[in-house]
Coordinates of C-alpha atoms in Angstrom, one line a residue:
Chain U
M750 CA 32.5 98.1 108.0
S751 CA 32.2 94.6 106.6
A752 CA 35.1 92.3 107.1
L753 CA 37.4 91.4 104.3
L754 CA 38.4 88.2 105.9
E755 CA 36.5 86.5 108.6
A756 CA 37.3 83.3 110.4
T757 CA 34.9 81.9 113.0
G758 CA 35.5 78.9 115.3
V759 CA 38.3 77.6 113.1
A760 CA 39.8 74.3 114.1
V761 CA 42.6 72.5 112.3
E762 CA 43.6 68.9 113.0
Y763 CA 46.7 67.1 111.9
H764 CA 46.1 63.4 111.6
R765 CA 48.8 61.1 112.8
T766 CA 49.2 57.4 112.5
G767 CA 48.8 55.5 115.8
A768 CA 47.8 58.6 117.8
P769 CA 44.7 60.7 118.2
P770 CA 44.6 63.8 115.8
L771 CA 46.5 66.8 117.0
R772 CA 44.4 69.9 117.2
A773 CA 46.8 72.7 116.2
V774 CA 44.1 75.3 116.1
D775 CA 41.1 75.1 118.3
H776 CA 38.2 77.6 117.9
A777 CA 40.1 80.5 116.7
D778 CA 38.3 83.7 115.5
L779 CA 39.9 86.4 113.3
T780 CA 38.5 89.3 111.4
L781 CA 40.4 91.6 109.0
A782 CA 39.1 94.8 107.3
R783 CA 40.4 96.4 104.1
G784 CA 43.4 98.6 104.7
E785 CA 44.1 97.0 108.0
I786 CA 47.2 95.2 109.3
L787 CA 46.6 92.5 111.8
G788 CA 49.6 91.1 113.7
L789 CA 49.4 87.5 114.7
V790 CA 51.9 86.6 117.4
G791 CA 52.6 83.7 119.7
E792 CA 55.3 81.2 120.6
S793 CA 56.3 78.5 118.1
G794 CA 53.8 75.7 118.1
C795 CA 50.9 78.0 119.1
G796 CA 49.2 77.4 115.8
K797 CA 49.7 80.8 114.2
S798 CA 51.2 79.5 111.0
T799 CA 48.6 76.8 110.8
L800 CA 45.8 79.3 111.2
G801 CA 47.4 81.5 108.5
R802 CA 47.5 78.5 106.1
A803 CA 44.0 77.6 107.0
V804 CA 42.6 81.0 106.2
V805 CA 44.1 81.0 102.7
G806 CA 42.9 77.4 102.1
L807 CA 46.2 75.7 102.2
Q808 CA 45.1 73.6 105.1
P809 CA 41.7 71.8 105.4
T810 CA 39.8 72.8 108.5
A811 CA 38.1 70.4 110.9
A812 CA 35.5 72.9 112.1
G813 CA 34.5 76.5 111.7
E814 CA 34.0 78.8 108.8
I815 CA 36.3 81.1 106.8
R816 CA 34.9 83.8 104.5
F817 CA 36.8 86.0 102.2
D818 CA 34.9 89.0 100.6
G819 CA 31.7 87.3 101.7
R820 CA 32.4 84.0 100.1
P821 CA 33.5 80.8 101.8
V822 CA 37.1 79.8 101.4
A823 CA 37.4 76.2 100.2
P824 CA 40.6 74.3 100.8
L825 CA 42.9 74.4 97.8
G826 CA 42.7 71.3 95.7
L827 CA 43.9 70.2 92.3
R828 CA 41.2 72.2 90.5
R829 CA 41.7 75.9 89.7
R830 CA 40.3 78.2 92.4
P831 CA 37.2 80.3 91.7
P832 CA 38.3 83.7 90.3
G833 CA 37.1 85.5 93.4
M834 CA 39.7 83.7 95.5
R835 CA 42.6 85.1 93.5
G836 CA 42.5 88.1 95.8
L837 CA 43.6 86.1 98.7
Q838 CA 47.4 85.5 98.6
M839 CA 50.2 84.3 100.8
V840 CA 53.9 85.3 101.3
F841 CA 56.1 82.7 102.9
Q842 CA 58.9 82.9 105.3
D843 CA 61.9 81.7 103.3
P844 CA 62.4 83.4 99.9
Y845 CA 65.2 80.9 99.2
A846 CA 62.6 78.1 99.2
S847 CA 59.5 79.9 97.8
L848 CA 61.1 81.0 94.5
N849 CA 62.1 78.5 91.8
P850 CA 65.9 78.8 91.4
R851 CA 65.7 77.7 87.7
R852 CA 63.2 80.1 86.4
L853 CA 63.7 83.7 85.5
V854 CA 62.5 86.2 88.0
G855 CA 60.3 87.9 85.4
D856 CA 58.6 84.7 84.5
Q857 CA 57.9 83.8 88.1
V858 CA 56.4 87.2 88.9
G859 CA 54.4 87.2 85.6
D860 CA 52.7 83.9 86.5
G861 CA 49.9 85.7 88.3
Y862 CA 49.1 87.7 85.2
L863 CA 49.2 84.7 82.9
L864 CA 46.8 82.9 85.1
G865 CA 44.6 86.0 84.9
G866 CA 44.5 85.7 81.1
T867 CA 47.1 88.3 80.2
S868 CA 49.3 87.7 77.1
K869 CA 52.9 86.5 77.6
T870 CA 54.6 89.7 76.5
E871 CA 52.2 91.9 78.5
A872 CA 52.7 89.7 81.6
R873 CA 56.5 90.2 81.3
R874 CA 56.1 94.0 80.9
R875 CA 53.9 94.2 83.9
A876 CA 56.2 92.0 85.9
G877 CA 58.9 94.6 85.3
E878 CA 56.6 97.3 86.6
L879 CA 55.9 95.3 89.7
L880 CA 59.5 94.6 90.4
E881 CA 60.2 98.4 90.2
R882 CA 57.3 99.0 92.5
V883 CA 58.9 96.7 95.2
G884 CA 62.2 98.6 94.8
L885 CA 64.2 96.4 92.4
P886 CA 65.8 97.4 89.1
A887 CA 63.6 96.7 86.0
D888 CA 66.3 94.4 84.5
A889 CA 65.6 92.0 87.4
V890 CA 63.1 90.4 85.0
K891 CA 65.9 88.7 83.1
R892 CA 67.8 87.5 86.1
Y893 CA 67.7 84.4 88.4
P894 CA 66.8 84.4 92.1
H895 CA 70.4 83.5 93.2
E896 CA 71.6 86.8 91.9
F897 CA 69.7 88.6 94.7
S898 CA 70.2 88.9 98.4
G899 CA 67.6 87.6 100.9
G900 CA 65.8 90.9 101.3
Q901 CA 65.6 91.3 97.5
R902 CA 64.3 87.8 97.1
Q903 CA 61.6 88.5 99.6
R904 CA 60.7 91.6 97.5
I905 CA 60.5 89.3 94.4
A906 CA 58.2 86.9 96.3
I907 CA 56.0 89.9 97.3
A908 CA 55.9 91.1 93.7
R909 CA 54.8 87.6 92.7
T910 CA 51.8 87.8 95.0
L911 CA 51.0 91.3 93.8
A912 CA 50.6 90.0 90.2
A913 CA 47.4 88.3 91.3
E914 CA 46.1 91.8 92.3
P915 CA 45.3 90.6 95.8
S916 CA 43.0 92.4 98.3
C917 CA 44.3 90.4 101.2
I918 CA 47.8 89.0 101.9
I919 CA 48.7 86.5 104.6
A920 CA 52.4 86.9 105.3
D921 CA 53.9 84.1 107.4
E922 CA 57.1 85.4 109.1
P923 CA 58.0 87.4 106.0
I924 CA 61.0 89.1 107.5
S925 CA 62.3 86.5 110.0
A926 CA 64.9 85.0 107.6
L927 CA 66.3 88.4 106.7
D928 CA 69.1 90.6 108.0
A929 CA 68.3 93.4 110.5
S930 CA 68.4 96.3 107.9
A931 CA 66.6 94.2 105.3
Q932 CA 63.9 93.4 107.8
A933 CA 63.1 97.0 108.3
S934 CA 62.9 97.8 104.6
V935 CA 60.7 94.7 103.7
A936 CA 58.4 95.5 106.6
N937 CA 58.1 99.1 105.4
L938 CA 57.3 97.9 101.9
L939 CA 54.4 95.7 103.1
V940 CA 53.0 98.6 105.1
E941 CA 53.2 100.9 102.1
L942 CA 51.5 98.4 99.8
V943 CA 48.6 97.9 102.3
R944 CA 48.0 101.7 102.6
E945 CA 48.4 102.3 98.9
L946 CA 46.4 99.4 97.5
D947 CA 43.9 99.3 100.4
M948 CA 44.6 95.7 101.0
G949 CA 44.3 93.7 104.2
L950 CA 47.4 92.1 105.7
V951 CA 47.8 89.4 108.3
F952 CA 51.4 89.7 109.5
I953 CA 52.3 86.5 111.3
S954 CA 55.5 86.9 113.4
H955 CA 57.2 85.8 116.5
D956 CA 58.9 89.2 116.6
L957 CA 56.7 91.3 118.9
S958 CA 58.5 94.5 118.5
V959 CA 58.0 94.6 114.7
V960 CA 54.3 93.8 115.1
R961 CA 54.1 96.6 117.6
Q962 CA 55.5 99.0 115.2
I963 CA 53.4 98.1 112.1
A964 CA 50.2 96.4 113.1
D965 CA 46.9 98.2 113.6
R966 CA 45.5 95.4 115.6
T967 CA 47.3 92.5 117.3
A968 CA 46.0 89.0 118.0
V969 CA 47.9 86.8 120.5
M970 CA 47.7 83.1 120.2
Y971 CA 48.4 80.4 122.8
L972 CA 48.1 76.7 122.2
G973 CA 45.8 76.9 119.3
R974 CA 43.5 79.7 120.6
V975 CA 43.4 83.4 120.2
V976 CA 43.7 84.6 123.8
E977 CA 43.7 88.3 123.2
V978 CA 43.0 90.6 120.3
G979 CA 42.7 94.4 120.1
P980 CA 44.2 97.7 118.9
T981 CA 48.0 97.3 119.1
R982 CA 48.5 100.3 121.3
Q983 CA 46.1 99.1 124.0
V984 CA 47.3 95.5 123.8
W985 CA 50.9 96.7 124.4
S986 CA 50.3 99.3 127.0
E987 CA 47.8 97.4 129.1
P988 CA 47.8 93.7 128.2
A989 CA 44.6 92.1 129.5
H990 CA 45.7 88.5 129.3
P991 CA 48.6 87.4 131.6
Y992 CA 50.1 85.5 128.7
T993 CA 50.3 88.7 126.6
K994 CA 51.9 90.4 129.5
A995 CA 54.5 87.6 129.9
L996 CA 55.2 87.7 126.2
I997 CA 55.8 91.5 126.2
S998 CA 58.0 91.5 129.2
A999 CA 60.2 88.8 127.7
V1000 CA 61.3 91.1 124.8
P1001 CA 64.8 92.4 125.5
R1002 CA 65.3 96.1 124.8
A1003 CA 68.4 97.5 123.1
D1004 CA 68.6 100.4 125.6
G1005 CA 72.0 99.5 127.0
A1006 CA 70.6 99.2 130.5
G1007 CA 71.7 95.6 131.0
V1008 CA 68.2 94.5 132.2
L1009 CA 67.5 90.8 131.8
P1010 CA 64.2 90.0 130.3
V1011 CA 61.5 88.4 132.5
E1012 CA 61.3 84.7 132.2
L1013 CA 58.0 82.8 131.8
P1014 CA 58.6 79.5 133.5
G1015 CA 57.6 76.2 131.9
D1016 CA 57.2 75.2 128.3
V1017 CA 54.3 75.3 125.9
P1018 CA 52.4 72.1 126.7
D1019 CA 52.0 69.3 124.2
P1020 CA 49.1 70.5 122.0
S1021 CA 47.8 66.9 121.7
R1022 CA 47.2 66.9 125.4
P1023 CA 46.2 70.5 126.3
P1024 CA 45.7 71.2 130.0
G1025 CA 42.1 71.3 131.3
G1026 CA 40.4 74.5 132.2
C1027 CA 42.3 77.6 130.9
R1028 CA 45.1 76.4 128.7
F1029 CA 47.5 78.9 130.2
H1030 CA 46.8 78.1 133.9
P1031 CA 49.8 75.8 134.6
R1032 CA 52.2 78.7 133.6
C1033 CA 50.1 81.6 134.7
P1034 CA 51.5 83.7 137.5
V1035 CA 48.1 84.9 138.6
A1036 CA 46.0 81.8 138.2
L1037 CA 43.1 81.2 140.5
P1038 CA 42.0 77.7 141.7
S1039 CA 39.0 77.9 139.4
C1040 CA 41.3 78.4 136.3
A1041 CA 42.1 74.6 136.5
H1042 CA 38.6 73.7 135.4
D1043 CA 37.0 76.8 133.9
D1044 CA 37.9 77.5 130.2
P1045 CA 37.2 81.2 129.6
P1046 CA 35.9 82.2 126.2
L1047 CA 37.2 85.2 124.2
T1048 CA 35.1 88.0 125.8
I1049 CA 34.7 91.5 124.5
L1050 CA 36.1 94.1 126.9
R1051 CA 35.4 97.9 127.0
D1052 CA 38.1 99.3 124.7
G1053 CA 37.5 97.4 121.5
R1054 CA 39.5 94.5 122.9
S1055 CA 38.8 90.9 123.6
A1056 CA 40.6 88.6 125.9
A1057 CA 40.1 85.0 127.2
C1058 CA 40.8 85.4 130.9
V1059 CA 38.5 85.5 133.9
L1060 CA 40.6 88.3 135.4
A1061 CA 40.4 90.5 132.3
K1062 CA 38.1 93.5 132.7
Chain L
M1388 CA 89.4 90.5 136.4
G1389 CA 92.3 89.4 134.4
T1390 CA 92.5 89.1 130.6
L1391 CA 91.5 85.5 129.6
L1392 CA 91.7 85.8 125.8
E1393 CA 93.6 88.4 123.8
V1394 CA 92.9 88.4 120.1
E1395 CA 95.3 90.5 118.0
D1396 CA 95.0 91.3 114.4
L1397 CA 93.0 88.1 113.7
T1398 CA 92.6 87.5 109.9
V1399 CA 90.8 84.6 108.3
W1400 CA 91.1 83.8 104.6
L1401 CA 88.5 81.5 103.2
A1402 CA 89.1 79.6 100.0
T1403 CA 86.7 80.7 97.2
R1404 CA 86.6 80.0 93.5
N1405 CA 88.5 83.2 92.9
G1406 CA 91.2 82.5 95.4
P1407 CA 91.5 83.3 99.1
R1408 CA 89.2 86.0 100.5
K1409 CA 89.3 87.7 103.9
A1410 CA 86.3 86.9 106.0
V1411 CA 87.9 88.5 109.1
D1412 CA 90.3 91.3 108.6
G1413 CA 92.6 92.4 111.4
L1414 CA 90.3 92.0 114.3
S1415 CA 91.5 92.7 117.8
F1416 CA 89.7 92.4 121.1
R1417 CA 90.1 91.0 124.6
V1418 CA 87.8 89.0 126.9
D1419 CA 88.3 89.3 130.6
S1420 CA 87.5 86.3 132.8
G1421 CA 84.0 86.3 134.1
E1422 CA 82.7 88.8 131.6
V1423 CA 80.2 88.6 128.8
F1424 CA 81.6 90.0 125.6
G1425 CA 79.3 90.5 122.7
I1426 CA 80.1 90.5 119.0
A1427 CA 77.3 92.1 117.0
G1428 CA 76.8 92.5 113.2
E1429 CA 74.8 91.4 110.3
S1430 CA 75.3 88.1 108.4
G1431 CA 78.6 88.0 106.6
S1432 CA 80.3 90.4 109.0
G1433 CA 82.7 87.7 110.1
K1434 CA 81.3 87.0 113.6
T1435 CA 80.9 83.3 113.3
M1436 CA 84.2 82.8 111.4
T1437 CA 85.9 84.6 114.4
A1438 CA 84.5 82.0 116.8
M1439 CA 85.4 79.1 114.4
A1440 CA 89.0 80.4 114.1
L1441 CA 89.4 80.4 117.9
L1442 CA 88.3 76.8 118.0
G1443 CA 90.3 75.6 115.0
L1444 CA 87.0 74.6 113.3
L1445 CA 87.4 76.6 110.1
P1446 CA 86.5 75.0 106.8
H1447 CA 89.2 73.2 104.9
A1448 CA 91.7 75.3 103.1
A1449 CA 91.1 78.3 105.3
R1450 CA 94.1 80.2 106.7
T1451 CA 94.5 82.4 109.7
G1452 CA 96.8 85.2 110.6
G1453 CA 97.4 87.1 113.9
R1454 CA 97.4 85.9 117.4
A1455 CA 94.7 84.6 119.9
V1456 CA 96.3 84.2 123.3
F1457 CA 94.2 82.2 125.7
E1458 CA 95.7 81.5 129.2
G1459 CA 99.2 82.3 127.9
R1460 CA 99.1 80.1 124.7
D1461 CA 98.4 81.1 121.1
L1462 CA 95.4 79.2 119.9
L1463 CA 96.2 79.9 116.3
A1464 CA 99.7 78.4 116.6
M1465 CA 98.6 75.2 118.3
K1466 CA 99.0 71.8 116.7
P1467 CA 95.6 70.1 116.1
R1468 CA 96.3 67.7 118.9
E1469 CA 97.0 70.4 121.4
L1470 CA 93.9 72.3 120.3
R1471 CA 91.8 69.1 120.8
D1472 CA 92.7 69.3 124.5
V1473 CA 91.6 72.9 124.8
R1474 CA 88.4 72.5 122.8
G1475 CA 85.6 71.1 124.8
R1476 CA 87.7 71.5 128.0
S1477 CA 88.8 75.0 128.5
I1478 CA 86.8 76.6 125.6
A1479 CA 83.4 75.2 124.8
M1480 CA 80.8 76.2 122.2
V1481 CA 77.0 76.5 122.1
S1482 CA 75.7 76.9 118.6
Q1483 CA 72.5 78.4 117.2
D1484 CA 70.3 75.4 116.6
P1485 CA 70.1 72.7 119.3
S1486 CA 68.3 70.4 117.0
T1487 CA 71.5 70.0 114.9
S1488 CA 74.1 70.5 117.6
L1489 CA 72.9 67.5 119.6
H1490 CA 73.1 64.0 118.1
P1491 CA 69.6 62.8 117.5
M1492 CA 70.4 59.1 118.1
L1493 CA 72.5 59.3 121.2
S1494 CA 71.0 59.5 124.7
I1495 CA 71.4 62.7 126.7
E1496 CA 73.7 60.8 129.1
T1497 CA 76.1 59.8 126.4
Q1498 CA 76.3 63.4 125.1
V1499 CA 76.7 65.1 128.4
T1500 CA 79.3 62.6 129.8
E1501 CA 81.3 62.1 126.6
H1502 CA 83.7 65.1 127.1
M1503 CA 84.1 64.5 130.8
R1504 CA 85.2 61.0 130.3
H1505 CA 87.5 61.9 127.5
H1506 CA 89.0 65.1 128.9
L1507 CA 88.9 64.4 132.7
G1508 CA 89.4 60.7 132.5
I1509 CA 86.7 59.9 135.0
G1510 CA 84.6 56.7 135.3
R1511 CA 81.1 56.2 134.1
S1512 CA 79.3 56.4 137.4
E1513 CA 81.1 59.6 138.5
A1514 CA 80.4 61.1 135.1
R1515 CA 76.8 60.2 135.5
G1516 CA 76.6 61.9 138.9
R1517 CA 78.1 65.0 137.4
A1518 CA 75.7 64.9 134.5
V1519 CA 72.7 64.9 136.9
E1520 CA 74.2 67.9 138.7
L1521 CA 74.7 69.8 135.4
L1522 CA 71.2 69.1 134.1
S1523 CA 69.8 70.4 137.3
T1524 CA 72.0 73.5 137.0
V1525 CA 70.6 74.3 133.6
R1526 CA 67.1 73.5 135.1
I1527 CA 66.1 70.4 133.3
P1528 CA 63.2 68.9 135.3
D1529 CA 63.8 65.3 136.5
P1530 CA 67.5 65.1 135.4
E1531 CA 67.8 61.4 136.3
R1532 CA 65.1 60.5 133.9
A1533 CA 66.4 63.0 131.3
L1534 CA 69.7 61.1 131.0
G1535 CA 68.0 58.1 129.4
A1536 CA 66.0 60.3 127.0
H1537 CA 66.9 61.5 123.5
P1538 CA 66.9 65.0 122.1
A1539 CA 63.7 64.6 120.2
Q1540 CA 61.8 64.2 123.5
F1541 CA 62.6 67.8 124.5
S1542 CA 61.4 71.2 123.3
G1543 CA 63.7 73.6 121.6
G1544 CA 64.4 75.6 124.7
M1545 CA 65.1 72.4 126.7
R1546 CA 67.4 71.2 124.0
Q1547 CA 69.4 74.4 124.1
R1548 CA 69.7 74.0 127.9
I1549 CA 71.0 70.5 127.3
A1550 CA 73.5 71.8 124.7
I1551 CA 74.7 74.3 127.4
A1552 CA 75.0 71.5 129.9
V1553 CA 77.2 69.6 127.3
A1554 CA 79.3 72.7 126.9
L1555 CA 79.8 73.1 130.6
A1556 CA 80.6 69.5 131.2
C1557 CA 84.4 70.1 131.7
E1558 CA 84.0 73.4 133.5
P1559 CA 85.4 75.5 130.7
R1560 CA 86.8 79.0 131.3
L1561 CA 85.4 80.4 128.1
L1562 CA 82.1 79.7 126.4
L1563 CA 81.5 80.8 122.8
A1564 CA 77.8 81.2 122.2
D1565 CA 77.0 81.7 118.5
E1566 CA 73.4 83.1 118.2
P1567 CA 72.4 81.0 121.2
T1568 CA 68.8 82.2 121.3
T1569 CA 68.1 83.1 117.7
A1570 CA 66.1 79.9 117.0
L1571 CA 64.1 80.2 120.2
D1572 CA 60.9 82.0 121.2
V1573 CA 61.2 85.2 123.3
T1574 CA 59.9 83.6 126.4
V1575 CA 62.4 80.7 126.1
Q1576 CA 65.1 83.2 125.1
A1577 CA 64.6 85.1 128.3
G1578 CA 65.2 81.8 130.3
I1579 CA 68.4 81.0 128.4
L1580 CA 69.8 84.6 128.8
R1581 CA 69.1 84.4 132.5
L1582 CA 70.8 81.1 132.6
L1583 CA 73.9 82.4 130.9
D1584 CA 74.0 85.4 133.2
R1585 CA 73.7 83.1 136.3
L1586 CA 76.4 80.7 135.1
R1587 CA 79.0 83.4 134.5
R1588 CA 78.3 84.8 138.0
E1589 CA 78.4 81.4 139.8
R1590 CA 81.3 79.9 137.8
D1591 CA 83.4 82.9 136.9
L1592 CA 82.8 81.8 133.3
A1593 CA 83.6 84.2 130.4
V1594 CA 81.1 84.2 127.6
V1595 CA 81.5 85.5 124.1
V1596 CA 77.9 86.0 122.8
I1597 CA 77.7 86.4 119.0
T1598 CA 74.4 87.8 117.9
H1599 CA 72.8 90.2 115.4
D1600 CA 70.1 91.0 118.1
L1601 CA 71.0 94.2 119.9
G1602 CA 68.3 93.6 122.4
V1603 CA 70.0 90.4 123.5
M1604 CA 73.3 92.3 123.7
S1605 CA 71.8 94.9 125.9
A1606 CA 70.4 92.2 128.2
V1607 CA 73.6 90.2 128.8
A1608 CA 76.8 91.8 127.4
D1609 CA 79.3 93.8 129.5
R1610 CA 81.2 95.0 126.5
I1611 CA 80.2 95.0 122.8
C1612 CA 82.2 94.8 119.6
V1613 CA 80.2 95.8 116.5
M1614 CA 81.7 94.2 113.4
Y1615 CA 81.2 95.1 109.8
G1616 CA 82.8 93.6 106.7
G1617 CA 85.2 91.5 108.9
R1618 CA 86.5 94.5 110.8
T1619 CA 85.8 96.2 114.1
A1620 CA 83.5 99.3 113.7
E1621 CA 83.3 100.1 117.3
V1622 CA 84.0 98.3 120.6
G1623 CA 83.2 99.5 124.1
P1624 CA 81.1 99.1 127.3
R1625 CA 77.5 98.1 126.6
E1626 CA 75.9 101.2 127.8
T1627 CA 78.2 103.5 125.9
V1628 CA 77.9 101.7 122.6
L1629 CA 74.1 101.3 122.8
T1630 CA 73.2 104.7 124.2
H1631 CA 76.0 106.9 122.7
P1632 CA 77.1 105.0 119.5
R1633 CA 79.8 106.8 117.7
H1634 CA 80.0 104.7 114.5
P1635 CA 77.4 105.5 111.9
Y1636 CA 76.9 101.7 111.4
T1637 CA 76.0 101.2 115.1
R1638 CA 73.7 104.2 114.9
G1639 CA 72.1 102.7 111.8
L1640 CA 71.6 99.3 113.4
L1641 CA 69.9 100.9 116.4
D1642 CA 67.7 103.1 114.2
A1643 CA 66.6 100.1 112.2
L1644 CA 65.1 98.5 115.3
P1645 CA 61.4 99.0 116.0
H1646 CA 61.2 101.7 118.5
P1647 CA 58.9 101.3 121.6
E1648 CA 57.7 104.9 121.3
G1649 CA 57.8 105.0 117.5
G1650 CA 54.1 104.5 117.2
A1651 CA 53.1 104.2 113.5
A1652 CA 56.3 105.7 112.2
A1653 CA 58.0 103.7 109.5
L1654 CA 61.1 101.7 110.3
R1655 CA 64.4 103.2 109.3
P1656 CA 66.5 100.7 107.4
I1657 CA 70.2 101.2 106.5
P1658 CA 70.3 101.7 102.7
G1659 CA 72.1 99.0 100.7
S1660 CA 73.2 95.6 101.9
P1661 CA 76.3 94.2 103.7
P1662 CA 79.2 93.3 101.4
S1663 CA 79.7 89.7 100.3
L1664 CA 82.9 87.8 100.8
G1665 CA 85.6 89.1 98.5
A1666 CA 83.6 92.2 97.6
V1667 CA 84.5 94.3 100.7
P1668 CA 85.0 97.9 99.5
D1669 CA 88.4 99.6 100.0
G1670 CA 88.9 102.2 102.7
C1671 CA 86.2 102.0 105.3
P1672 CA 84.0 98.9 104.4
F1673 CA 80.9 100.8 105.4
H1674 CA 81.5 103.9 103.3
P1675 CA 79.1 103.0 100.4
R1676 CA 76.2 102.8 102.8
C1677 CA 77.3 105.7 105.1
A1678 CA 75.4 109.0 105.1
F1679 CA 78.5 110.8 106.6
A1680 CA 81.1 109.4 104.2
V1681 CA 83.8 111.8 103.1
D1682 CA 86.5 111.4 100.4
S1683 CA 89.1 109.9 102.7
C1684 CA 86.7 107.1 103.8
R1685 CA 86.9 105.7 100.3
V1686 CA 90.7 105.4 100.5
D1687 CA 92.0 105.2 104.1
R1688 CA 91.5 102.0 106.1
P1689 CA 90.2 103.1 109.5
E1690 CA 91.8 101.5 112.6
P1691 CA 90.0 101.4 116.0
V1692 CA 91.4 104.2 118.2
L1693 CA 90.7 104.9 121.8
I1694 CA 88.1 107.7 122.1
G1695 CA 86.9 107.3 125.7
S1696 CA 87.0 104.9 128.6
D1697 CA 87.7 101.5 127.0
H1698 CA 85.8 102.8 123.9
R1699 CA 87.4 102.3 120.5
L1700 CA 86.1 103.7 117.2
A1701 CA 87.2 103.0 113.7
C1702 CA 85.8 106.1 112.0
P1703 CA 88.3 108.9 111.7
P1704 CA 85.8 111.6 110.7
D1705 CA 83.8 110.7 113.8
P1706 CA 80.6 112.5 112.6
L1707 CA 78.7 111.5 115.8
G1708 CA 81.3 112.7 118.2
E1709 CA 80.7 115.6 120.7
S1710 CA 82.6 118.1 118.6
A1711 CA 80.5 117.4 115.5

């Protein structure tokens, strides 16, 4: 199975005046196959959104290689992207900010078709079809974004990316800004689309329980690195990295038992001055003395899983 | 445990372009001292407006009805000046986003000591000493140094701890926490929930936690009120409400959550969306989205009635009851 999207050794640096560059992503690897959902989780500031933006070319990389469908992804510039790159699309967190409030929904959804060379009337007709596909009434074409709720707007944003006929979607916190019941239905829609259109989906989220439910594989990031990746079921039932374990036990369960979630002491360190050795060692409950100077690479374990921890087997 | 706050028939009208509209409609609940009371619901259910009404912080041109008796006095009938003495002293608030609730340009010392000096009339050095104690209570490392720092120098979780220290400055009896962990990571959230739980044990502090997150409710709340369309759907002990919900809306919220043993099964959303202000349906506000709705639900306004030990339900057909 050849990978649809492959990122190797990706590093992203933010340049700041009067300070050394901040390495938000440092040697991160990701692979995604067709028809697969990869959940990308981690605390805020771990670099998951930056990595997501880098793989679609919205963020220039400082090192590493990103390939989509076998071709290298170049950072987005002023020039039009090569046609092969149209298959790589992104869904953003906030549908209040990602849609233009002054343009008709149908026109915004139809953009992707127009750019693909379709006529204006045809683009509008197909926009209507797409809107129905994502569960909105066909007359949504002639309405404005403010006439819709948050969940419906996110459906419009998804329809907009579908117009480019993508084979891979990067969704950055696509349901975080929505209400509980809208979250479930938008997450379901994304899953259906992936299965139906045989797309790849990178689902970036801080909500571990949603990722657990929908992702085939889960990648956990900490301070700019992928520290564990593997089939979701295994990652959840037997986390190999102590950070993954801490993250999972911090999720409160709505079981009415009144159990307080487990606290992971300390804060995420300043990414401009990451700790030496394993980046997690100052907060790690099982750190060995050697962890302060040895930086473990992401190593393949037996069950199709990789983890960056000396204790992982 | 005595009753600290008794809210009866609280109604909040907000001014809209089409005239006043009810954001909260006849809500009643009580909060005992030292307990954590949870108010759950989706956005627009009226949970934040309830907290704002108690503090007298509603938007201009909003009106209130009903009573909210706190330590023997009706908060809703108080003059602004009287309410100013209660607010920040006996009742304090922690809001969702610590990056907006703390003043970015003022030092932590100024923000933590401001209330103490105003309400308790104590001097600068005494206030400073108390501030150091408070910051160490909420586990800010090196509190002496933190006093001279500004909010931007702290992470989101640390800022929320500081905001809690500000709220605790005058040793309030009641803390209103509106989505206190929604803007935070799960690991940080766990720390804040543990902190709230410890504070109420150590200080006999009552906490009203407002959140849409039933996982958070399950972790900290003793009793839970589920709100929908400005009204109570169901209110009762945590375990009862979360493990044997009787209102179809509560059931729907729980079903919409990702289930640990769900595997690859699809999530189960509640069809439709919550009503917007001024468009709350007649009868039971939930009836257009309810799978169990019968004719009477469209007409009769359901009132919460006692159905079990301290468990009230506003759903006369009671389709999830034992007999059904």
